[in-house]
Coordinates of C-alpha atoms in Angstrom, one line a residue:
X1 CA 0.0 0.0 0.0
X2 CA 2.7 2.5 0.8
X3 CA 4.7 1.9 -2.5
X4 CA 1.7 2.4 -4.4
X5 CA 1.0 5.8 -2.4
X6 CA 5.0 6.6 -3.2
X7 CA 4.3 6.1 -6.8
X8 CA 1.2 8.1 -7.4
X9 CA 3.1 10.8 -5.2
X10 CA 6.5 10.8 -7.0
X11 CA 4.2 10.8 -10.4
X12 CA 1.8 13.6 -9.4
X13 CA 5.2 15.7 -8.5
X14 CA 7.0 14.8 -11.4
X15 CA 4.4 16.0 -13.7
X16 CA 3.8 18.8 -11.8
X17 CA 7.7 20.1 -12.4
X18 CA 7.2 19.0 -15.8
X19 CA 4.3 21.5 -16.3
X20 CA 5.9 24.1 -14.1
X21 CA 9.3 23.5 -16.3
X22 CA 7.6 24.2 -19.6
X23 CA 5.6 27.3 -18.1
X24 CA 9.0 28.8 -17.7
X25 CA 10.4 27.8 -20.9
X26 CA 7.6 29.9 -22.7
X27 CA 7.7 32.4 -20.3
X28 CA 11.4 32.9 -21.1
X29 CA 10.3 32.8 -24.6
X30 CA 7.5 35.3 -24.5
X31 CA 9.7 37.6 -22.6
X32 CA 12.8 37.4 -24.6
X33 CA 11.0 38.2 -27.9
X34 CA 9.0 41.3 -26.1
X35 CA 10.5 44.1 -24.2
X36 CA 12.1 44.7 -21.7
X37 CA 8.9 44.8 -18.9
X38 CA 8.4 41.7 -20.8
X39 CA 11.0 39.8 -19.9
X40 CA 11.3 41.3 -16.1
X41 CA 8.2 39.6 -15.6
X42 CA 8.8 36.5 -16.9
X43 CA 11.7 36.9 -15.0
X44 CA 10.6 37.7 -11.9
X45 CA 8.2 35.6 -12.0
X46 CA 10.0 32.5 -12.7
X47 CA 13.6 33.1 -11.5
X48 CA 12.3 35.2 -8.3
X49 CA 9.5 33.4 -7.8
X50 CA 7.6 36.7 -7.9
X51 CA 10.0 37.6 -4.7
X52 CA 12.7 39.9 -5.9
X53 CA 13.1 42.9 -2.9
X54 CA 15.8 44.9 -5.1
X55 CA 14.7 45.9 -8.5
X56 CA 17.8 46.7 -9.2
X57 CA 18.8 42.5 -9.2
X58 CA 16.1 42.4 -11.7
X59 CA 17.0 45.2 -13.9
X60 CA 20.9 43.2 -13.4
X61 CA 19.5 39.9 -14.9
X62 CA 17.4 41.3 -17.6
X63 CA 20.7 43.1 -18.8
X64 CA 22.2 40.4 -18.7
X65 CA 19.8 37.7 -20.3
X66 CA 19.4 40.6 -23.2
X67 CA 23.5 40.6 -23.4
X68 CA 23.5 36.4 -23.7
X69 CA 20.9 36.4 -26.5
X70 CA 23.1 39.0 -28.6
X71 CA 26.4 37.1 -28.1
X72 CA 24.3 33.7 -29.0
X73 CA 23.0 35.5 -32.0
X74 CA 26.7 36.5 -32.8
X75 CA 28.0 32.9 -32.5
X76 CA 27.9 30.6 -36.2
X77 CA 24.9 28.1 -35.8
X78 CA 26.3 25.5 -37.0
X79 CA 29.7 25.5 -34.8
X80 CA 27.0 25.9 -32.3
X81 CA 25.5 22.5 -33.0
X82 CA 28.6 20.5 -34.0
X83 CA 30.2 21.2 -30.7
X84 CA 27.7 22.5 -28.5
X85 CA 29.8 24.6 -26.5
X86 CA 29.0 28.0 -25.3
X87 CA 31.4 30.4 -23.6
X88 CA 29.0 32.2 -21.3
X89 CA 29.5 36.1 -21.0
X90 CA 30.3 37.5 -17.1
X91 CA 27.2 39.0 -15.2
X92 CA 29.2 42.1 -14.9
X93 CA 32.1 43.7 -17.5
X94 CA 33.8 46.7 -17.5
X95 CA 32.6 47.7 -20.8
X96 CA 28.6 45.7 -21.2
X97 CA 28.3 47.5 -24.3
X98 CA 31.2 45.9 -26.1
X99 CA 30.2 42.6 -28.0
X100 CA 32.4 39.7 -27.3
X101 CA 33.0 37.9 -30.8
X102 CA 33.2 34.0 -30.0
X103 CA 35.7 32.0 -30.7
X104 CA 36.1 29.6 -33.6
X105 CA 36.0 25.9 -32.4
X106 CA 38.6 23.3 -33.4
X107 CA 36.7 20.3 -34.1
X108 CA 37.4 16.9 -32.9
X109 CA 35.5 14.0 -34.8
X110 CA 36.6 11.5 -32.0
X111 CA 33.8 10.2 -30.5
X112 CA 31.3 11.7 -33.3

């Protein structure tokens, strides 16, 4: 009896993250193809948990999520996909208006 209540538990939960984890995958989408008030609500709404005391964190990571879509946009797709790697920008630069060019990939067909 208490295996079958575990189950139905761990199943109800797990499908309840899953629904949760795809409400925040369009809400990131929605936000990141809107403006700016856009994406601070998906935001705060997902990363914050609709909990964020200091705007100014907020206004931080919407910066910052803007600034990691324009260097992704930057990088070649298809180095992208072969190799999958993604050097992530810092939170905070010295210069945030500067756009970091990424680096070309050697590729390695080991494994492939």
């Amino acid at each position: 009896m208490m295996r079958t209540v575990n189950s139905y538990l761990l199943k109800k939960n797990m499908a309840l993250m899953t629904n949760n984890f795809y409400a925040a995958i369009l809400g990131y989408d929605e936000g990141i193809l809107s403006d700016d008030r856009g994406l601070a609500a998906a935001l705060w709404r997902t990363f914050f948990n609709q909990k964020c005391e200091d705007p100014r964190q907020l206004e931080l990571l919407v910066e910052y999520v803007r600034k990691q879509m324009q260097y992704l946009d930057s990088m070649n797709g298809e180095d992208l996909l072969l190799t999958g790697e993604v050097k992530w920008r810092p939170l905070v630069e010295k210069n945030p208006q500067s756009i970091l060019k990424p680096h070309t990939p050697t590729y390695n067909d080991e494994g492939l």
